mmCIF file with all atom_site columns, N, CA and C in Angstrom:
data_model
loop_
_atom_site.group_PDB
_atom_site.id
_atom_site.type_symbol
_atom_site.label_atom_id
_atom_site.label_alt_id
_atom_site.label_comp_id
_atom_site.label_asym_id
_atom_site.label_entity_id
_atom_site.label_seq_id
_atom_site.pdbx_PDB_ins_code
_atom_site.Cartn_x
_atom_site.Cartn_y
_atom_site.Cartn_z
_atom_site.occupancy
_atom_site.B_iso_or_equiv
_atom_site.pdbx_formal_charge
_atom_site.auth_seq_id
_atom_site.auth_comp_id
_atom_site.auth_asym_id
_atom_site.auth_atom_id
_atom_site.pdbx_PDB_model_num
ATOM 1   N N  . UNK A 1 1  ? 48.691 -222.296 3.472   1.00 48.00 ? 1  UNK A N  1
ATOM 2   C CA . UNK A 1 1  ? 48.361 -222.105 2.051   1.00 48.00 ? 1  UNK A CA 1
ATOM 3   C C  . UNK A 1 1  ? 49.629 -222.151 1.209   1.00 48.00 ? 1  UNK A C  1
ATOM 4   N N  . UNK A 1 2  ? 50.445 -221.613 1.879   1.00 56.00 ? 2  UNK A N  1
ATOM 5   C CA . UNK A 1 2  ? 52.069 -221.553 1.047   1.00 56.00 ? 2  UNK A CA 1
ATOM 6   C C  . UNK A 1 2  ? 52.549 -222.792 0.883   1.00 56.00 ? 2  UNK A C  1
ATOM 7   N N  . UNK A 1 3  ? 52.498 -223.635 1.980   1.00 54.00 ? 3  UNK A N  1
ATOM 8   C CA . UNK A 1 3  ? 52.819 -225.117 1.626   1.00 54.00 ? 3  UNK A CA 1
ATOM 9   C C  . UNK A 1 3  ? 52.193 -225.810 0.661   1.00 54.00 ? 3  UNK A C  1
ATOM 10  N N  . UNK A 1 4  ? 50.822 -225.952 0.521   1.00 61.00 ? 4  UNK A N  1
ATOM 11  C CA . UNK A 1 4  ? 49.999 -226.451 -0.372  1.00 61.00 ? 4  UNK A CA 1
ATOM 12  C C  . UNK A 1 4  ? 50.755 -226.419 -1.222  1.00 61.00 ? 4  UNK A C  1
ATOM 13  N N  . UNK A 1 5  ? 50.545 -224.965 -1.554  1.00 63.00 ? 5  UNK A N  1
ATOM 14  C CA . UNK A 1 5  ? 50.529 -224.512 -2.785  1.00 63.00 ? 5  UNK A CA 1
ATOM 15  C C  . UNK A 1 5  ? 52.380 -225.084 -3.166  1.00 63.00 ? 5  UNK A C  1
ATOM 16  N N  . UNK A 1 6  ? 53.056 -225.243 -2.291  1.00 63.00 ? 6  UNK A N  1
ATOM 17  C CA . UNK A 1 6  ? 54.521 -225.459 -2.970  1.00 63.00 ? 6  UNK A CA 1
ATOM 18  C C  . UNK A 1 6  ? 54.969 -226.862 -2.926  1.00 63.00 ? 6  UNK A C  1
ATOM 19  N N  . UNK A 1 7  ? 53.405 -227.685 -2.457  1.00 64.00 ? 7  UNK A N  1
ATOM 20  C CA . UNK A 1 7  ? 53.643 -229.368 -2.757  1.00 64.00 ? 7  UNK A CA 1
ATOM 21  C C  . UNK A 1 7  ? 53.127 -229.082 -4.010  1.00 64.00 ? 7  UNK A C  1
ATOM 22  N N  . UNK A 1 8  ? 52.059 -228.508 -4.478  1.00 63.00 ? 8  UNK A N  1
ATOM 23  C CA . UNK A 1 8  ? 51.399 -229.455 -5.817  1.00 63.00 ? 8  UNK A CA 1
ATOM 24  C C  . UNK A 1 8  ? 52.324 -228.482 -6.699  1.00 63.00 ? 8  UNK A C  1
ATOM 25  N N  . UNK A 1 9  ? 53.211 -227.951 -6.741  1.00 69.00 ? 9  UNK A N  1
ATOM 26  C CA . UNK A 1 9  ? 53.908 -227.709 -7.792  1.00 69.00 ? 9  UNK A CA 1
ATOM 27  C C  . UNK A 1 9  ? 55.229 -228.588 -7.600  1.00 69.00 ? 9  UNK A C  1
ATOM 28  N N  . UNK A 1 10 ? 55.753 -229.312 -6.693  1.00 70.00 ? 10 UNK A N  1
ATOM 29  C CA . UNK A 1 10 ? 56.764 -229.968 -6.475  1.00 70.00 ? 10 UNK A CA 1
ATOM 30  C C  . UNK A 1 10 ? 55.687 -231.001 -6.976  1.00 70.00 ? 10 UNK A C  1
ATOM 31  N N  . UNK A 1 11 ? 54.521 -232.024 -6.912  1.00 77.00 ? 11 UNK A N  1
ATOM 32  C CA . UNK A 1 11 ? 54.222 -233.100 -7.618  1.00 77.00 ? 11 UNK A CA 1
ATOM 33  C C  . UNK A 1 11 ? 53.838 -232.771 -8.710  1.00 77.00 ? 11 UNK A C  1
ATOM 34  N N  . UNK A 1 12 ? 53.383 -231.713 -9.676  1.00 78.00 ? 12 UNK A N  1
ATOM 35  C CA . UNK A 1 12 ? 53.467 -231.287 -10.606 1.00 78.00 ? 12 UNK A CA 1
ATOM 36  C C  . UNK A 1 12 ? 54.601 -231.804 -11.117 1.00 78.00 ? 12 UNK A C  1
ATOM 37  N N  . UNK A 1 13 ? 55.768 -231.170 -10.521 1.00 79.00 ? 13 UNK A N  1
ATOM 38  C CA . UNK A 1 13 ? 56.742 -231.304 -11.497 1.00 79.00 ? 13 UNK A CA 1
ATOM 39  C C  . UNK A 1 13 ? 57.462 -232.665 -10.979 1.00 79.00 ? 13 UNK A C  1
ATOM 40  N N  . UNK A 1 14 ? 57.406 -233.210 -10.573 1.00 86.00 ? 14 UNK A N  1
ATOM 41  C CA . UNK A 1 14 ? 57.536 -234.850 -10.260 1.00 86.00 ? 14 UNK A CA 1
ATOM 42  C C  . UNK A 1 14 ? 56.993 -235.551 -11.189 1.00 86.00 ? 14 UNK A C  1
ATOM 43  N N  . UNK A 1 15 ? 55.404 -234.877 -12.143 1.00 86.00 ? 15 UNK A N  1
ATOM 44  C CA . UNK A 1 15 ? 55.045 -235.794 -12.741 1.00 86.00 ? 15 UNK A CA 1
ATOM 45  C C  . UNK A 1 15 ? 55.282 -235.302 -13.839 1.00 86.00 ? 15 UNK A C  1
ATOM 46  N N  . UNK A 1 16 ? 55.904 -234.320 -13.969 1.00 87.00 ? 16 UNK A N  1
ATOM 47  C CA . UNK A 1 16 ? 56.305 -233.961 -15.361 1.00 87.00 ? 16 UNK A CA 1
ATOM 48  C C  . UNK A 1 16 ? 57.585 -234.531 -16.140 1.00 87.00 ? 16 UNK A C  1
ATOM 49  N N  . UNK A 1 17 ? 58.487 -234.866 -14.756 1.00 90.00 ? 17 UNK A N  1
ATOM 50  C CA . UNK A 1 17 ? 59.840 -235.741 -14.205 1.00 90.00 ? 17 UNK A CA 1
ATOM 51  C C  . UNK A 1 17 ? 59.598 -236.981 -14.883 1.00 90.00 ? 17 UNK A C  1
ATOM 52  N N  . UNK A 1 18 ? 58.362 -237.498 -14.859 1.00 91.00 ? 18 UNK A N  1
ATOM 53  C CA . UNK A 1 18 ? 58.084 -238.866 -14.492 1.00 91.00 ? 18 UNK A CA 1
ATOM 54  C C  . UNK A 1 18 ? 57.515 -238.951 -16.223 1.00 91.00 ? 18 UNK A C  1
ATOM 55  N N  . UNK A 1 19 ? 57.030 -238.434 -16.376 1.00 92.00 ? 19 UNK A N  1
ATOM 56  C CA . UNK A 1 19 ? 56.521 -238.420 -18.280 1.00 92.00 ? 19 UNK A CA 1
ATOM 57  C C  . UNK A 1 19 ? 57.523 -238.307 -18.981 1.00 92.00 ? 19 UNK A C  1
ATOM 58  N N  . UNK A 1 20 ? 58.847 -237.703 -18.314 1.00 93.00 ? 20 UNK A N  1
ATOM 59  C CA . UNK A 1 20 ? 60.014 -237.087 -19.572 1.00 93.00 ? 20 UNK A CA 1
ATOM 60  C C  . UNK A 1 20 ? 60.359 -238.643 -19.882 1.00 93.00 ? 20 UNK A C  1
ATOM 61  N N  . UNK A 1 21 ? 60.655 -239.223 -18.342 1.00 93.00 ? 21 UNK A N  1
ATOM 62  C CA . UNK A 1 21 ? 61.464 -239.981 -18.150 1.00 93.00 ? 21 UNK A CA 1
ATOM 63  C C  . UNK A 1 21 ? 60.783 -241.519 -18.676 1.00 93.00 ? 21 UNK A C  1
ATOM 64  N N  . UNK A 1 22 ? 59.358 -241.420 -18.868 1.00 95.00 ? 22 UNK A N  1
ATOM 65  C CA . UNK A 1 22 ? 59.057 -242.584 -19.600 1.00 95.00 ? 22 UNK A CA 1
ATOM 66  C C  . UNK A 1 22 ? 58.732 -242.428 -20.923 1.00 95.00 ? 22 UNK A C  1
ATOM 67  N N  . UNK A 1 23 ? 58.822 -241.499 -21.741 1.00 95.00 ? 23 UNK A N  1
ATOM 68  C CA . UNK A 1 23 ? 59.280 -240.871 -22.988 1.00 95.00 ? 23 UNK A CA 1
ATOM 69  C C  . UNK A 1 23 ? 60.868 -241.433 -23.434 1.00 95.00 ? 23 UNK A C  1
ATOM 70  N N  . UNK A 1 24 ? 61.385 -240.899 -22.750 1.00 96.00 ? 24 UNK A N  1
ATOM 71  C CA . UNK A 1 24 ? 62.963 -241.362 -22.552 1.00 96.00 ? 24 UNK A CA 1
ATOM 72  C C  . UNK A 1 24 ? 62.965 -242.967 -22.716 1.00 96.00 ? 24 UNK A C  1
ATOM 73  N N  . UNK A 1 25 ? 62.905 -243.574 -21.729 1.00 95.00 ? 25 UNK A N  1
ATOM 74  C CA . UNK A 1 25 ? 62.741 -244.846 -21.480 1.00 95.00 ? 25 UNK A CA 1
ATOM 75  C C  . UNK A 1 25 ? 62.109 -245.601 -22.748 1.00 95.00 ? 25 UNK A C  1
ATOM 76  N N  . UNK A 1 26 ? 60.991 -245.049 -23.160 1.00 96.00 ? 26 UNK A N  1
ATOM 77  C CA . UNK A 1 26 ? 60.070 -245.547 -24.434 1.00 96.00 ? 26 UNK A CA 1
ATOM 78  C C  . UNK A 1 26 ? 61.290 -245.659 -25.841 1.00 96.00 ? 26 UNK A C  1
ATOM 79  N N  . UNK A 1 27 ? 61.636 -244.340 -26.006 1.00 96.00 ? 27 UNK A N  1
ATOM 80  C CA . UNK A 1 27 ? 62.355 -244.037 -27.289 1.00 96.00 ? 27 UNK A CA 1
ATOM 81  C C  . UNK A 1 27 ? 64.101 -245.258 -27.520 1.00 96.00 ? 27 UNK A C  1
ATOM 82  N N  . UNK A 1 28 ? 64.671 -245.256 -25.667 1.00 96.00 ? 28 UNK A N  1
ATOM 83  C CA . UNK A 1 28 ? 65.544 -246.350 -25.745 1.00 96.00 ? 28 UNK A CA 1
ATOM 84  C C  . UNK A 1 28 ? 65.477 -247.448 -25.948 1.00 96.00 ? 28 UNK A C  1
ATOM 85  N N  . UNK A 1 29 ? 64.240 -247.909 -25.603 1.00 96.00 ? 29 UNK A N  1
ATOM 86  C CA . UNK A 1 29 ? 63.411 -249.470 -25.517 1.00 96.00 ? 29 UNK A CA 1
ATOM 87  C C  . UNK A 1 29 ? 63.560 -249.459 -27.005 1.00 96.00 ? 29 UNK A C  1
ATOM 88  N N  . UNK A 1 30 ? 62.856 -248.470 -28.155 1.00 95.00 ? 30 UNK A N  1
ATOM 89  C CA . UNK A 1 30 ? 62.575 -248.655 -29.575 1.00 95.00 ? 30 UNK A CA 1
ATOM 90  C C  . UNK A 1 30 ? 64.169 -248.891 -29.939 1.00 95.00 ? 30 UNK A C  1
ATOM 91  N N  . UNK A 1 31 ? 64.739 -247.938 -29.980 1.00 95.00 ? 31 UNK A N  1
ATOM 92  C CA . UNK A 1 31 ? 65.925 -247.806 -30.209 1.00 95.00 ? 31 UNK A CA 1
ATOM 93  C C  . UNK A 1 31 ? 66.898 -249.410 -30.335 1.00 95.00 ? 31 UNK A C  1
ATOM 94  N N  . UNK A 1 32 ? 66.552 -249.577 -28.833 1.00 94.00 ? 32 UNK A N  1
ATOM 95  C CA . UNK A 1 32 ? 67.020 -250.726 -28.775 1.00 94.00 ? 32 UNK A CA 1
ATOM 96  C C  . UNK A 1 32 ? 66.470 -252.236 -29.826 1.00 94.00 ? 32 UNK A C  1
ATOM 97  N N  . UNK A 1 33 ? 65.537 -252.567 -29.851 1.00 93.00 ? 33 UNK A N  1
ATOM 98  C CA . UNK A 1 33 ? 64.748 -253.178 -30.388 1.00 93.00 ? 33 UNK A CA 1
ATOM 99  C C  . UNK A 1 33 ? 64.712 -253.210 -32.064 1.00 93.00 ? 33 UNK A C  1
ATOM 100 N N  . UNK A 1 34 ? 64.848 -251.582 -32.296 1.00 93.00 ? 34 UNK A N  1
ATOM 101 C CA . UNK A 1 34 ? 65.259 -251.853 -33.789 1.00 93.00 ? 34 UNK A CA 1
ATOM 102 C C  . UNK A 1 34 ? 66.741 -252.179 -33.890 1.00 93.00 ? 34 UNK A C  1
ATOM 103 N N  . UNK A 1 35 ? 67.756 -252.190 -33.025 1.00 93.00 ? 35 UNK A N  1
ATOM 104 C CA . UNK A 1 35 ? 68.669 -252.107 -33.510 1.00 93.00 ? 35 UNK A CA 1
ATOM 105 C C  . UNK A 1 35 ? 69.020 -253.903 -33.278 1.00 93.00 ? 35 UNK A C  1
ATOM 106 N N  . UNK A 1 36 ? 68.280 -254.165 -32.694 1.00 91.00 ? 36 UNK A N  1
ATOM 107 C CA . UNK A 1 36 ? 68.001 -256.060 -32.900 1.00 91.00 ? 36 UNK A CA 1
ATOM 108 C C  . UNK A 1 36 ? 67.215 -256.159 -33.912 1.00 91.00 ? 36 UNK A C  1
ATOM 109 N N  . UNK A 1 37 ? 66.641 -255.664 -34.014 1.00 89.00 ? 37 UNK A N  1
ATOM 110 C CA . UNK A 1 37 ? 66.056 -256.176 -35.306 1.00 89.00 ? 37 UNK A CA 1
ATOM 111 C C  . UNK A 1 37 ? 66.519 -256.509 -36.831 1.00 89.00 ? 37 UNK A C  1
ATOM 112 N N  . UNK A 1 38 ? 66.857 -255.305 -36.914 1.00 80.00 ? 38 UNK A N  1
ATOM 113 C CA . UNK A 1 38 ? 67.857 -255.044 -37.962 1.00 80.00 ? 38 UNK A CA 1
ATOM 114 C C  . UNK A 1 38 ? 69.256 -255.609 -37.921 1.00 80.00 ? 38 UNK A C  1
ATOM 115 N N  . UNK A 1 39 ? 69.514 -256.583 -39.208 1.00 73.00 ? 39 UNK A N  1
ATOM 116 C CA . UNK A 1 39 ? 70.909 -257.806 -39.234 1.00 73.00 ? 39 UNK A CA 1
ATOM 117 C C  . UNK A 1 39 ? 72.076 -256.797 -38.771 1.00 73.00 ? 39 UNK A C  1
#
């Protein structure tokens, strides 16, 4: 039960890992993109 219980909070937070990080990823992509855009 202890294991269970201390995977789905390790993939929990893997996928919480995984949302920051395509948040992240999203905001550089824009970032990037406007800054081509713009002369």
């Amino acid at each position: 039960m202890l294991g269970q219980r201390s995977c789905i909070e390790v993939s929990g937070a893997k996928g919480l890992f995984i949302i920051l990080g395509a948040m992240f990823g999203f905001m550089a992509f824009m970032a990037v993109v406007a800054t081509a855009v713009t002369p």
